[in-house]
Amino acid sequence: MQLDKKLQEREKELEAFHRVSEILYTYDGNIKEVIQKILLVITGAFQYPEITAASFSYDNISVQTDNYKSTGRALKAEFTAQQKTGCIEVVYLRKMPDADEGPFLKEEKKLLGSLVKLIGMYFEMNAKNIILDVNVKEKELLLKEIHHRVKNNLQIINSLMRLQSNMITEENTKDVFKTTENRIKAISLIEEKLFRSANIKSIDYSECFTQLTEQILSAYKAHKKKITYSLDFMDFGISINRAIPLALIINELITNSIKHAFKDLPGGNISISFKCESGNCRLEYIDNGRGLNKDFDAGNPRRLGYMLINALTSQLDGGFSIENKTNGFKFTLNFPVN
Ligand SMILES: Nc1ncnc2c1ncn2[C@@H]1O[C@H](COP(=O)(O)OP(=O)(O)O)[C@@H](O)[C@H]1O
Ligand SMILES: [Mg+2]
C-alpha cells in the first residue's frame, strides 16, 4: 500500500475513534440509535466502506446496519460488561483481495478492538440505565399496540351495533343503541389519542376533549337544534385512568343537554371548562336549558345516565355538585389529578 494511502487509512481510523467517543459522550437516551450511529462510523473507517456492513449485540440489544447480512468474511471483536459478552461484527459484502487478516488490515482489527473496549467500558458504567431505557421503550411500544387494538375492537363493536340498530324500527330502542354507541365512541377516542401520542405518560388531552365534544354534538345532529358551545380546556396531562371516566361523564352531560335541557327549545348554549391546578382537577359544565326538575335527586338516580356519573365520579375519587339555575343547569366535578 502506498504511503499516502496508508496515511489516509490511519487518519480515517483516528477520526472514527474520535467520533465514537463523541457519540458516546453525547448519548441522548436512545441507545439503539446511538449504536446505529456508531456502526456507521465504524463501517466508514474500513478500506471499502461502500461494501462494509456491521452488527452489534449485547444482552437484549441487537442493532445492525441496513445493508447487513452474514457472510463468511467477518471481523469480530468482543467486550464484556456486567458479566455479559457483547460483540461487534464487521463484514465485507463481497469477496475482497487478501490483506493481513483475510481481507482486513491489521490496523482495522486493532481499531475495532479499541472501539469495542471503549463501548464495553461505556456499557459497564451505564448498563443499568441503558437496559432500563430499552425496556421502557419496548414496553411503551407494546402499550401503544394494545391501545390500537382496543380502539379497533371498539370500532368493530360499534359497527355491529349500528348494523343491528338499522334492523330496529322502534324509536326508543333505536335511541338506546345510539346512546350506547356514543359511550363506546367516547372511549375509543381516548384510546386513539393514546396510541397516536409520542409519550404515553404525558398526553395533552385538551385537543382530544374538544374533539369529543364536537363528536357528540355531531352525533345528535338529527335533533336539528342550533347549539353553540364554548370550551376552555387547559392543556393538561392526566392518566388514562382519569381520562376515560372524565370523557364518559362529559359524554353524559352533553347528551343530557341535547336531549333534556334543550328539549322544546330551538337551541341552546353549552359551556365547559376544565382545569388542573395544584393536584386538583375541576370540571365546570353549564347549559342554558330548561333546568332540572325540582324532584331530581342526583345522589339517588333512577336512570342510567346519573347512575353512571355517580359510579365514574367514585372511580375518580372525586365529588360533584349540581346547581339548578334560573336559566339552566350547572354541574361541577372535582377530583384529584392522581
Ligand atoms: N342538563 C339537563 N337539563 C335538564 N334536565 C336534565 C339535564 N340533565 C338531566 N336532566 C334530567 O335528569 C334526568 C336523568 O338524567 P339521566 O340520568 O342522564 O337519564 P336519561 O338521560 O337517560 O333520562 C333526565 O331524564 C332529565 O329529566
Ligand atoms: Mg342521560
mmCIF file with all atom_site columns, C-alpha atoms in Angstrom, residues 50-250:
data_model
loop_
_atom_site.group_PDB
_atom_site.id
_atom_site.type_symbol
_atom_site.label_atom_id
_atom_site.label_alt_id
_atom_site.label_comp_id
_atom_site.label_asym_id
_atom_site.label_entity_id
_atom_site.label_seq_id
_atom_site.pdbx_PDB_ins_code
_atom_site.Cartn_x
_atom_site.Cartn_y
_atom_site.Cartn_z
_atom_site.occupancy
_atom_site.B_iso_or_equiv
_atom_site.pdbx_formal_charge
_atom_site.auth_seq_id
_atom_site.auth_comp_id
_atom_site.auth_asym_id
_atom_site.auth_atom_id
_atom_site.pdbx_PDB_model_num
ATOM 1   C CA . GLU A 1 50  ? -19.451 1.007   0.383  1.00 0.00 ? 50  GLU A CA 1
ATOM 2   C CA . ILE A 1 51  ? -19.425 -2.801  0.784  1.00 0.00 ? 51  ILE A CA 1
ATOM 3   C CA . THR A 1 52  ? -18.972 -2.863  4.565  1.00 0.00 ? 52  THR A CA 1
ATOM 4   C CA . ALA A 1 53  ? -21.760 -3.759  6.978  1.00 0.00 ? 53  ALA A CA 1
ATOM 5   C CA . ALA A 1 54  ? -21.792 -4.251  10.739 1.00 0.00 ? 54  ALA A CA 1
ATOM 6   C CA . SER A 1 55  ? -23.856 -5.715  13.540 1.00 0.00 ? 55  SER A CA 1
ATOM 7   C CA . PHE A 1 56  ? -23.882 -5.215  17.288 1.00 0.00 ? 56  PHE A CA 1
ATOM 8   C CA . SER A 1 57  ? -25.272 -7.388  20.040 1.00 0.00 ? 57  SER A CA 1
ATOM 9   C CA . TYR A 1 58  ? -25.291 -7.082  23.793 1.00 0.00 ? 58  TYR A CA 1
ATOM 10  C CA . ASP A 1 59  ? -27.863 -8.512  26.211 1.00 0.00 ? 59  ASP A CA 1
ATOM 11  C CA . ASN A 1 60  ? -31.263 -7.862  24.599 1.00 0.00 ? 60  ASN A CA 1
ATOM 12  C CA . ILE A 1 61  ? -29.928 -5.078  22.378 1.00 0.00 ? 61  ILE A CA 1
ATOM 13  C CA . SER A 1 62  ? -29.291 -6.054  18.802 1.00 0.00 ? 62  SER A CA 1
ATOM 14  C CA . VAL A 1 63  ? -28.563 -3.471  16.093 1.00 0.00 ? 63  VAL A CA 1
ATOM 15  C CA . GLN A 1 64  ? -27.398 -3.818  12.509 1.00 0.00 ? 64  GLN A CA 1
ATOM 16  C CA . THR A 1 65  ? -26.621 -1.512  9.626  1.00 0.00 ? 65  THR A CA 1
ATOM 17  C CA . ASP A 1 66  ? -29.379 -1.585  6.981  1.00 0.00 ? 66  ASP A CA 1
ATOM 18  C CA . ASN A 1 67  ? -27.179 -3.419  4.491  1.00 0.00 ? 67  ASN A CA 1
ATOM 19  C CA . TYR A 1 68  ? -26.051 -6.114  6.947  1.00 0.00 ? 68  TYR A CA 1
ATOM 20  C CA . LYS A 1 69  ? -26.055 -9.770  6.008  1.00 0.00 ? 69  LYS A CA 1
ATOM 21  C CA . SER A 1 70  ? -23.982 -12.545 7.421  1.00 0.00 ? 70  SER A CA 1
ATOM 22  C CA . THR A 1 71  ? -21.088 -13.521 5.121  1.00 0.00 ? 71  THR A CA 1
ATOM 23  C CA . GLY A 1 72  ? -18.011 -15.666 5.651  1.00 0.00 ? 72  GLY A CA 1
ATOM 24  C CA . ARG A 1 73  ? -15.807 -12.554 5.576  1.00 0.00 ? 73  ARG A CA 1
ATOM 25  C CA . ALA A 1 74  ? -16.180 -11.188 9.087  1.00 0.00 ? 74  ALA A CA 1
ATOM 26  C CA . LEU A 1 75  ? -14.017 -9.407  11.599 1.00 0.00 ? 75  LEU A CA 1
ATOM 27  C CA . LYS A 1 76  ? -15.321 -9.811  15.142 1.00 0.00 ? 76  LYS A CA 1
ATOM 28  C CA . ALA A 1 77  ? -14.452 -8.170  18.424 1.00 0.00 ? 77  ALA A CA 1
ATOM 29  C CA . GLU A 1 78  ? -15.994 -8.870  21.807 1.00 0.00 ? 78  GLU A CA 1
ATOM 30  C CA . PHE A 1 79  ? -16.358 -6.960  25.047 1.00 0.00 ? 79  PHE A CA 1
ATOM 31  C CA . THR A 1 80  ? -17.626 -7.808  28.490 1.00 0.00 ? 80  THR A CA 1
ATOM 32  C CA . ALA A 1 81  ? -19.765 -5.554  30.625 1.00 0.00 ? 81  ALA A CA 1
ATOM 33  C CA . GLN A 1 82  ? -21.785 -6.544  33.674 1.00 0.00 ? 82  GLN A CA 1
ATOM 34  C CA . GLN A 1 83  ? -20.624 -10.163 33.202 1.00 0.00 ? 83  GLN A CA 1
ATOM 35  C CA . LYS A 1 84  ? -22.257 -10.294 29.782 1.00 0.00 ? 84  LYS A CA 1
ATOM 36  C CA . THR A 1 85  ? -20.493 -10.534 26.468 1.00 0.00 ? 85  THR A CA 1
ATOM 37  C CA . GLY A 1 86  ? -21.198 -8.098  23.657 1.00 0.00 ? 86  GLY A CA 1
ATOM 38  C CA . CYS A 1 87  ? -19.920 -8.312  20.117 1.00 0.00 ? 87  CYS A CA 1
ATOM 39  C CA . ILE A 1 88  ? -19.411 -6.159  17.054 1.00 0.00 ? 88  ILE A CA 1
ATOM 40  C CA . GLU A 1 89  ? -19.032 -7.907  13.746 1.00 0.00 ? 89  GLU A CA 1
ATOM 41  C CA . VAL A 1 90  ? -17.853 -6.151  10.605 1.00 0.00 ? 90  VAL A CA 1
ATOM 42  C CA . VAL A 1 91  ? -18.388 -7.890  7.262  1.00 0.00 ? 91  VAL A CA 1
ATOM 43  C CA . TYR A 1 92  ? -17.494 -7.264  3.651  1.00 0.00 ? 92  TYR A CA 1
ATOM 44  C CA . LEU A 1 93  ? -20.462 -7.926  1.415  1.00 0.00 ? 93  LEU A CA 1
ATOM 45  C CA . ARG A 1 94  ? -18.200 -9.000  -1.473 1.00 0.00 ? 94  ARG A CA 1
ATOM 46  C CA . LYS A 1 95  ? -15.024 -11.012 -1.627 1.00 0.00 ? 95  LYS A CA 1
ATOM 47  C CA . MET A 1 96  ? -12.066 -8.618  -1.477 1.00 0.00 ? 96  MET A CA 1
ATOM 48  C CA . PRO A 1 97  ? -8.348  -9.237  -2.009 1.00 0.00 ? 97  PRO A CA 1
ATOM 49  C CA . ASP A 1 98  ? -6.448  -10.695 0.921  1.00 0.00 ? 98  ASP A CA 1
ATOM 50  C CA . ALA A 1 99  ? -4.740  -8.250  3.300  1.00 0.00 ? 99  ALA A CA 1
ATOM 51  C CA . ASP A 1 100 ? -3.418  -9.001  6.826  1.00 0.00 ? 100 ASP A CA 1
ATOM 52  C CA . GLU A 1 101 ? -6.396  -10.779 8.409  1.00 0.00 ? 101 GLU A CA 1
ATOM 53  C CA . GLY A 1 102 ? -8.232  -12.198 5.440  1.00 0.00 ? 102 GLY A CA 1
ATOM 54  C CA . PRO A 1 103 ? -9.374  -9.102  3.562  1.00 0.00 ? 103 PRO A CA 1
ATOM 55  C CA . PHE A 1 104 ? -8.940  -6.892  6.626  1.00 0.00 ? 104 PHE A CA 1
ATOM 56  C CA . LEU A 1 105 ? -5.936  -4.797  7.646  1.00 0.00 ? 105 LEU A CA 1
ATOM 57  C CA . LYS A 1 106 ? -4.273  -5.417  10.984 1.00 0.00 ? 106 LYS A CA 1
ATOM 58  C CA . GLU A 1 107 ? -4.907  -1.756  11.816 1.00 0.00 ? 107 GLU A CA 1
ATOM 59  C CA . GLU A 1 108 ? -8.602  -2.286  11.201 1.00 0.00 ? 108 GLU A CA 1
ATOM 60  C CA . LYS A 1 109 ? -8.548  -5.201  13.609 1.00 0.00 ? 109 LYS A CA 1
ATOM 61  C CA . LYS A 1 110 ? -6.792  -3.014  16.183 1.00 0.00 ? 110 LYS A CA 1
ATOM 62  C CA . LEU A 1 111 ? -9.254  -0.184  15.655 1.00 0.00 ? 111 LEU A CA 1
ATOM 63  C CA . LEU A 1 112 ? -12.264 -2.454  16.093 1.00 0.00 ? 112 LEU A CA 1
ATOM 64  C CA . GLY A 1 113 ? -10.663 -3.947  19.213 1.00 0.00 ? 113 GLY A CA 1
ATOM 65  C CA . SER A 1 114 ? -10.111 -0.490  20.730 1.00 0.00 ? 114 SER A CA 1
ATOM 66  C CA . LEU A 1 115 ? -13.589 0.759   19.836 1.00 0.00 ? 115 LEU A CA 1
ATOM 67  C CA . VAL A 1 116 ? -15.201 -2.312  21.306 1.00 0.00 ? 116 VAL A CA 1
ATOM 68  C CA . LYS A 1 117 ? -13.209 -1.789  24.516 1.00 0.00 ? 117 LYS A CA 1
ATOM 69  C CA . LEU A 1 118 ? -14.412 1.800   24.644 1.00 0.00 ? 118 LEU A CA 1
ATOM 70  C CA . ILE A 1 119 ? -18.034 0.741   24.119 1.00 0.00 ? 119 ILE A CA 1
ATOM 71  C CA . GLY A 1 120 ? -17.584 -2.027  26.701 1.00 0.00 ? 120 GLY A CA 1
ATOM 72  C CA . MET A 1 121 ? -16.349 0.477   29.274 1.00 0.00 ? 121 MET A CA 1
ATOM 73  C CA . TYR A 1 122 ? -19.256 2.700   28.481 1.00 0.00 ? 122 TYR A CA 1
ATOM 74  C CA . PHE A 1 123 ? -21.724 -0.156  28.917 1.00 0.00 ? 123 PHE A CA 1
ATOM 75  C CA . GLU A 1 124 ? -20.052 -1.202  32.129 1.00 0.00 ? 124 GLU A CA 1
ATOM 76  C CA . MET A 1 125 ? -20.644 2.266   33.531 1.00 0.00 ? 125 MET A CA 1
ATOM 77  C CA . ASN A 1 126 ? -24.138 2.750   32.153 1.00 0.00 ? 126 ASN A CA 1
ATOM 78  C CA . ALA A 1 127 ? -25.512 -0.764  31.715 1.00 0.00 ? 127 ALA A CA 1
ATOM 79  C CA . LYS A 1 128 ? -28.357 -0.363  34.174 1.00 0.00 ? 128 LYS A CA 1
ATOM 80  C CA . ASN A 1 129 ? -29.607 2.869   32.622 1.00 0.00 ? 129 ASN A CA 1
ATOM 81  C CA . ILE A 1 130 ? -29.207 1.609   29.089 1.00 0.00 ? 130 ILE A CA 1
ATOM 82  C CA . ILE A 1 131 ? -31.088 -1.655  29.647 1.00 0.00 ? 131 ILE A CA 1
ATOM 83  C CA . LEU A 1 132 ? -33.786 0.165   31.590 1.00 0.00 ? 132 LEU A CA 1
ATOM 84  C CA . ASP A 1 133 ? -34.109 2.622   28.726 1.00 0.00 ? 133 ASP A CA 1
ATOM 85  C CA . VAL A 1 134 ? -34.528 -0.172  26.161 1.00 0.00 ? 134 VAL A CA 1
ATOM 86  C CA . ASN A 1 135 ? -37.095 -1.941  28.340 1.00 0.00 ? 135 ASN A CA 1
ATOM 87  C CA . VAL A 1 136 ? -39.126 1.198   28.879 1.00 0.00 ? 136 VAL A CA 1
ATOM 88  C CA . LYS A 1 137 ? -39.158 1.944   25.148 1.00 0.00 ? 137 LYS A CA 1
ATOM 89  C CA . GLU A 1 138 ? -40.237 -1.608  24.329 1.00 0.00 ? 138 GLU A CA 1
ATOM 90  C CA . LYS A 1 139 ? -42.984 -1.543  26.955 1.00 0.00 ? 139 LYS A CA 1
ATOM 91  C CA . GLU A 1 140 ? -44.244 1.776   25.658 1.00 0.00 ? 140 GLU A CA 1
ATOM 92  C CA . LEU A 1 141 ? -44.458 0.388   22.123 1.00 0.00 ? 141 LEU A CA 1
ATOM 93  C CA . LEU A 1 142 ? -46.327 -2.641  23.405 1.00 0.00 ? 142 LEU A CA 1
ATOM 94  C CA . LEU A 1 143 ? -48.755 -0.446  25.318 1.00 0.00 ? 143 LEU A CA 1
ATOM 95  C CA . LYS A 1 144 ? -49.441 1.623   22.238 1.00 0.00 ? 144 LYS A CA 1
ATOM 96  C CA . GLU A 1 145 ? -50.095 -1.527  20.277 1.00 0.00 ? 145 GLU A CA 1
ATOM 97  C CA . ILE A 1 146 ? -52.625 -2.597  22.891 1.00 0.00 ? 146 ILE A CA 1
ATOM 98  C CA . HIS A 1 147 ? -54.410 0.770   22.747 1.00 0.00 ? 147 HIS A CA 1
ATOM 99  C CA . HIS A 1 148 ? -54.506 0.453   18.977 1.00 0.00 ? 148 HIS A CA 1
ATOM 100 C CA . ARG A 1 149 ? -56.154 -2.950  19.226 1.00 0.00 ? 149 ARG A CA 1
ATOM 101 C CA . VAL A 1 150 ? -58.611 -1.840  21.878 1.00 0.00 ? 150 VAL A CA 1
ATOM 102 C CA . LYS A 1 151 ? -59.616 1.049   19.641 1.00 0.00 ? 151 LYS A CA 1
ATOM 103 C CA . ASN A 1 152 ? -60.055 -1.225  16.622 1.00 0.00 ? 152 ASN A CA 1
ATOM 104 C CA . ASN A 1 153 ? -62.123 -3.693  18.619 1.00 0.00 ? 153 ASN A CA 1
ATOM 105 C CA . LEU A 1 154 ? -64.329 -0.909  19.963 1.00 0.00 ? 154 LEU A CA 1
ATOM 106 C CA . GLN A 1 155 ? -64.909 0.253   16.415 1.00 0.00 ? 155 GLN A CA 1
ATOM 107 C CA . ILE A 1 156 ? -65.929 -3.258  15.395 1.00 0.00 ? 156 ILE A CA 1
ATOM 108 C CA . ILE A 1 157 ? -68.403 -3.420  18.290 1.00 0.00 ? 157 ILE A CA 1
ATOM 109 C CA . ASN A 1 158 ? -69.807 -0.072  17.213 1.00 0.00 ? 158 ASN A CA 1
ATOM 110 C CA . SER A 1 159 ? -70.220 -1.187  13.616 1.00 0.00 ? 159 SER A CA 1
ATOM 111 C CA . LEU A 1 160 ? -72.016 -4.326  14.779 1.00 0.00 ? 160 LEU A CA 1
ATOM 112 C CA . MET A 1 161 ? -74.344 -2.263  16.935 1.00 0.00 ? 161 MET A CA 1
ATOM 113 C CA . ARG A 1 162 ? -75.080 0.119   14.080 1.00 0.00 ? 162 ARG A CA 1
ATOM 114 C CA . LEU A 1 163 ? -75.913 -2.780  11.773 1.00 0.00 ? 163 LEU A CA 1
ATOM 115 C CA . GLN A 1 164 ? -78.180 -4.244  14.428 1.00 0.00 ? 164 GLN A CA 1
ATOM 116 C CA . SER A 1 165 ? -79.888 -0.929  15.111 1.00 0.00 ? 165 SER A CA 1
ATOM 117 C CA . ASN A 1 166 ? -80.594 -0.500  11.405 1.00 0.00 ? 166 ASN A CA 1
ATOM 118 C CA . MET A 1 167 ? -82.925 -3.510  11.761 1.00 0.00 ? 167 MET A CA 1
ATOM 119 C CA . ILE A 1 168 ? -84.875 -1.810  14.539 1.00 0.00 ? 168 ILE A CA 1
ATOM 120 C CA . THR A 1 169 ? -87.811 0.444   13.839 1.00 0.00 ? 169 THR A CA 1
ATOM 121 C CA . GLU A 1 170 ? -88.921 1.222   17.380 1.00 0.00 ? 170 GLU A CA 1
ATOM 122 C CA . GLU A 1 171 ? -87.578 4.724   18.208 1.00 0.00 ? 171 GLU A CA 1
ATOM 123 C CA . ASN A 1 172 ? -86.848 4.182   21.930 1.00 0.00 ? 172 ASN A CA 1
ATOM 124 C CA . THR A 1 173 ? -84.848 1.027   21.313 1.00 0.00 ? 173 THR A CA 1
ATOM 125 C CA . LYS A 1 174 ? -83.004 2.721   18.461 1.00 0.00 ? 174 LYS A CA 1
ATOM 126 C CA . ASP A 1 175 ? -82.151 5.527   20.867 1.00 0.00 ? 175 ASP A CA 1
ATOM 127 C CA . VAL A 1 176 ? -80.742 3.081   23.446 1.00 0.00 ? 176 VAL A CA 1
ATOM 128 C CA . PHE A 1 177 ? -78.411 1.725   20.775 1.00 0.00 ? 177 PHE A CA 1
ATOM 129 C CA . LYS A 1 178 ? -77.331 5.199   19.779 1.00 0.00 ? 178 LYS A CA 1
ATOM 130 C CA . THR A 1 179 ? -76.602 6.258   23.370 1.00 0.00 ? 179 THR A CA 1
ATOM 131 C CA . THR A 1 180 ? -74.502 3.146   23.904 1.00 0.00 ? 180 THR A CA 1
ATOM 132 C CA . GLU A 1 181 ? -72.719 3.713   20.627 1.00 0.00 ? 181 GLU A CA 1
ATOM 133 C CA . ASN A 1 182 ? -71.759 7.221   21.718 1.00 0.00 ? 182 ASN A CA 1
ATOM 134 C CA . ARG A 1 183 ? -70.409 5.961   25.046 1.00 0.00 ? 183 ARG A CA 1
ATOM 135 C CA . ILE A 1 184 ? -68.207 3.484   23.206 1.00 0.00 ? 184 ILE A CA 1
ATOM 136 C CA . LYS A 1 185 ? -67.105 6.197   20.778 1.00 0.00 ? 185 LYS A CA 1
ATOM 137 C CA . ALA A 1 186 ? -66.006 8.366   23.692 1.00 0.00 ? 186 ALA A CA 1
ATOM 138 C CA . ILE A 1 187 ? -63.715 5.605   24.999 1.00 0.00 ? 187 ILE A CA 1
ATOM 139 C CA . SER A 1 188 ? -62.489 4.867   21.512 1.00 0.00 ? 188 SER A CA 1
ATOM 140 C CA . LEU A 1 189 ? -61.424 8.481   21.008 1.00 0.00 ? 189 LEU A CA 1
ATOM 141 C CA . ILE A 1 190 ? -59.242 8.371   24.112 1.00 0.00 ? 190 ILE A CA 1
ATOM 142 C CA . GLU A 1 191 ? -57.697 5.059   23.043 1.00 0.00 ? 191 GLU A CA 1
ATOM 143 C CA . GLU A 1 192 ? -56.921 6.565   19.663 1.00 0.00 ? 192 GLU A CA 1
ATOM 144 C CA . LYS A 1 193 ? -55.221 9.531   21.280 1.00 0.00 ? 193 LYS A CA 1
ATOM 145 C CA . LEU A 1 194 ? -53.131 7.143   23.393 1.00 0.00 ? 194 LEU A CA 1
ATOM 146 C CA . PHE A 1 195 ? -51.736 5.103   20.578 1.00 0.00 ? 195 PHE A CA 1
ATOM 147 C CA . ARG A 1 196 ? -51.009 8.161   18.457 1.00 0.00 ? 196 ARG A CA 1
ATOM 148 C CA . SER A 1 197 ? -49.164 10.093  21.125 1.00 0.00 ? 197 SER A CA 1
ATOM 149 C CA . ALA A 1 198 ? -45.391 10.188  21.272 1.00 0.00 ? 198 ALA A CA 1
ATOM 150 C CA . ASN A 1 199 ? -45.196 9.856   25.021 1.00 0.00 ? 199 ASN A CA 1
ATOM 151 C CA . ILE A 1 200 ? -47.967 7.867   26.613 1.00 0.00 ? 200 ILE A CA 1
ATOM 152 C CA . LYS A 1 201 ? -47.353 9.179   30.117 1.00 0.00 ? 201 LYS A CA 1
ATOM 153 C CA . SER A 1 202 ? -47.851 12.857  29.444 1.00 0.00 ? 202 SER A CA 1
ATOM 154 C CA . ILE A 1 203 ? -50.629 13.302  26.982 1.00 0.00 ? 203 ILE A CA 1
ATOM 155 C CA . ASP A 1 204 ? -52.277 16.628  26.451 1.00 0.00 ? 204 ASP A CA 1
ATOM 156 C CA . TYR A 1 205 ? -55.946 15.813  26.318 1.00 0.00 ? 205 TYR A CA 1
ATOM 157 C CA . SER A 1 206 ? -57.249 19.319  25.618 1.00 0.00 ? 206 SER A CA 1
ATOM 158 C CA . GLU A 1 207 ? -57.462 18.700  21.885 1.00 0.00 ? 207 GLU A CA 1
ATOM 159 C CA . CYS A 1 208 ? -58.969 15.289  22.469 1.00 0.00 ? 208 CYS A CA 1
ATOM 160 C CA . PHE A 1 209 ? -61.791 16.633  24.678 1.00 0.00 ? 209 PHE A CA 1
ATOM 161 C CA . THR A 1 210 ? -62.572 19.348  22.162 1.00 0.00 ? 210 THR A CA 1
ATOM 162 C CA . GLN A 1 211 ? -62.891 16.618  19.549 1.00 0.00 ? 211 GLN A CA 1
ATOM 163 C CA . LEU A 1 212 ? -65.066 14.599  21.905 1.00 0.00 ? 212 LEU A CA 1
ATOM 164 C CA . THR A 1 213 ? -67.498 17.495  22.350 1.00 0.00 ? 213 THR A CA 1
ATOM 165 C CA . GLU A 1 214 ? -67.733 18.022  18.615 1.00 0.00 ? 214 GLU A CA 1
ATOM 166 C CA . GLN A 1 215 ? -68.196 14.303  18.042 1.00 0.00 ? 215 GLN A CA 1
ATOM 167 C CA . ILE A 1 216 ? -71.150 14.090  20.450 1.00 0.00 ? 216 ILE A CA 1
ATOM 168 C CA . LEU A 1 217 ? -72.805 17.208  19.083 1.00 0.00 ? 217 LEU A CA 1
ATOM 169 C CA . SER A 1 218 ? -72.493 15.967  15.538 1.00 0.00 ? 218 SER A CA 1
ATOM 170 C CA . ALA A 1 219 ? -73.856 12.526  16.503 1.00 0.00 ? 219 ALA A CA 1
ATOM 171 C CA . TYR A 1 220 ? -77.073 14.242  17.602 1.00 0.00 ? 220 TYR A CA 1
ATOM 172 C CA . LYS A 1 221 ? -77.367 16.471  14.581 1.00 0.00 ? 221 LYS A CA 1
ATOM 173 C CA . ALA A 1 222 ? -80.664 14.715  13.976 1.00 0.00 ? 222 ALA A CA 1
ATOM 174 C CA . HIS A 1 223 ? -82.164 16.931  16.666 1.00 0.00 ? 223 HIS A CA 1
ATOM 175 C CA . LYS A 1 224 ? -81.563 19.849  14.306 1.00 0.00 ? 224 LYS A CA 1
ATOM 176 C CA . LYS A 1 225 ? -81.146 22.392  17.042 1.00 0.00 ? 225 LYS A CA 1
ATOM 177 C CA . LYS A 1 226 ? -78.862 25.350  16.975 1.00 0.00 ? 226 LYS A CA 1
ATOM 178 C CA . ILE A 1 227 ? -76.440 24.502  19.730 1.00 0.00 ? 227 ILE A CA 1
ATOM 179 C CA . THR A 1 228 ? -73.454 26.730  20.378 1.00 0.00 ? 228 THR A CA 1
ATOM 180 C CA . TYR A 1 229 ? -70.649 25.889  22.744 1.00 0.00 ? 229 TYR A CA 1
ATOM 181 C CA . SER A 1 230 ? -67.609 27.380  24.353 1.00 0.00 ? 230 SER A CA 1
ATOM 182 C CA . LEU A 1 231 ? -64.800 25.159  25.555 1.00 0.00 ? 231 LEU A CA 1
ATOM 183 C CA . ASP A 1 232 ? -61.952 26.027  27.832 1.00 0.00 ? 232 ASP A CA 1
ATOM 184 C CA . PHE A 1 233 ? -59.762 23.018  28.347 1.00 0.00 ? 233 PHE A CA 1
ATOM 185 C CA . MET A 1 234 ? -56.499 23.983  29.917 1.00 0.00 ? 234 MET A CA 1
ATOM 186 C CA . ASP A 1 235 ? -53.565 21.970  28.493 1.00 0.00 ? 235 ASP A CA 1
ATOM 187 C CA . PHE A 1 236 ? -53.498 19.086  30.878 1.00 0.00 ? 236 PHE A CA 1
ATOM 188 C CA . GLY A 1 237 ? -51.843 15.747  31.318 1.00 0.00 ? 237 GLY A CA 1
ATOM 189 C CA . ILE A 1 238 ? -53.870 13.192  33.221 1.00 0.00 ? 238 ILE A CA 1
ATOM 190 C CA . SER A 1 239 ? -53.557 9.430   33.226 1.00 0.00 ? 239 SER A CA 1
ATOM 191 C CA . ILE A 1 240 ? -55.780 7.158   31.183 1.00 0.00 ? 240 ILE A CA 1
ATOM 192 C CA . ASN A 1 241 ? -57.480 6.036   34.423 1.00 0.00 ? 241 ASN A CA 1
ATOM 193 C CA . ARG A 1 242 ? -58.666 9.618   34.751 1.00 0.00 ? 242 ARG A CA 1
ATOM 194 C CA . ALA A 1 243 ? -59.235 10.402  31.082 1.00 0.00 ? 243 ALA A CA 1
ATOM 195 C CA . ILE A 1 244 ? -61.751 7.661   30.292 1.00 0.00 ? 244 ILE A CA 1
ATOM 196 C CA . PRO A 1 245 ? -64.167 8.295   33.217 1.00 0.00 ? 245 PRO A CA 1
ATOM 197 C CA . LEU A 1 246 ? -63.905 12.032  32.530 1.00 0.00 ? 246 LEU A CA 1
ATOM 198 C CA . ALA A 1 247 ? -64.720 11.525  28.847 1.00 0.00 ? 247 ALA A CA 1
ATOM 199 C CA . LEU A 1 248 ? -67.709 9.365   29.758 1.00 0.00 ? 248 LEU A CA 1
ATOM 200 C CA . ILE A 1 249 ? -69.028 11.940  32.241 1.00 0.00 ? 249 ILE A CA 1
ATOM 201 C CA . ILE A 1 250 ? -68.717 14.728  29.662 1.00 0.00 ? 250 ILE A CA 1
#
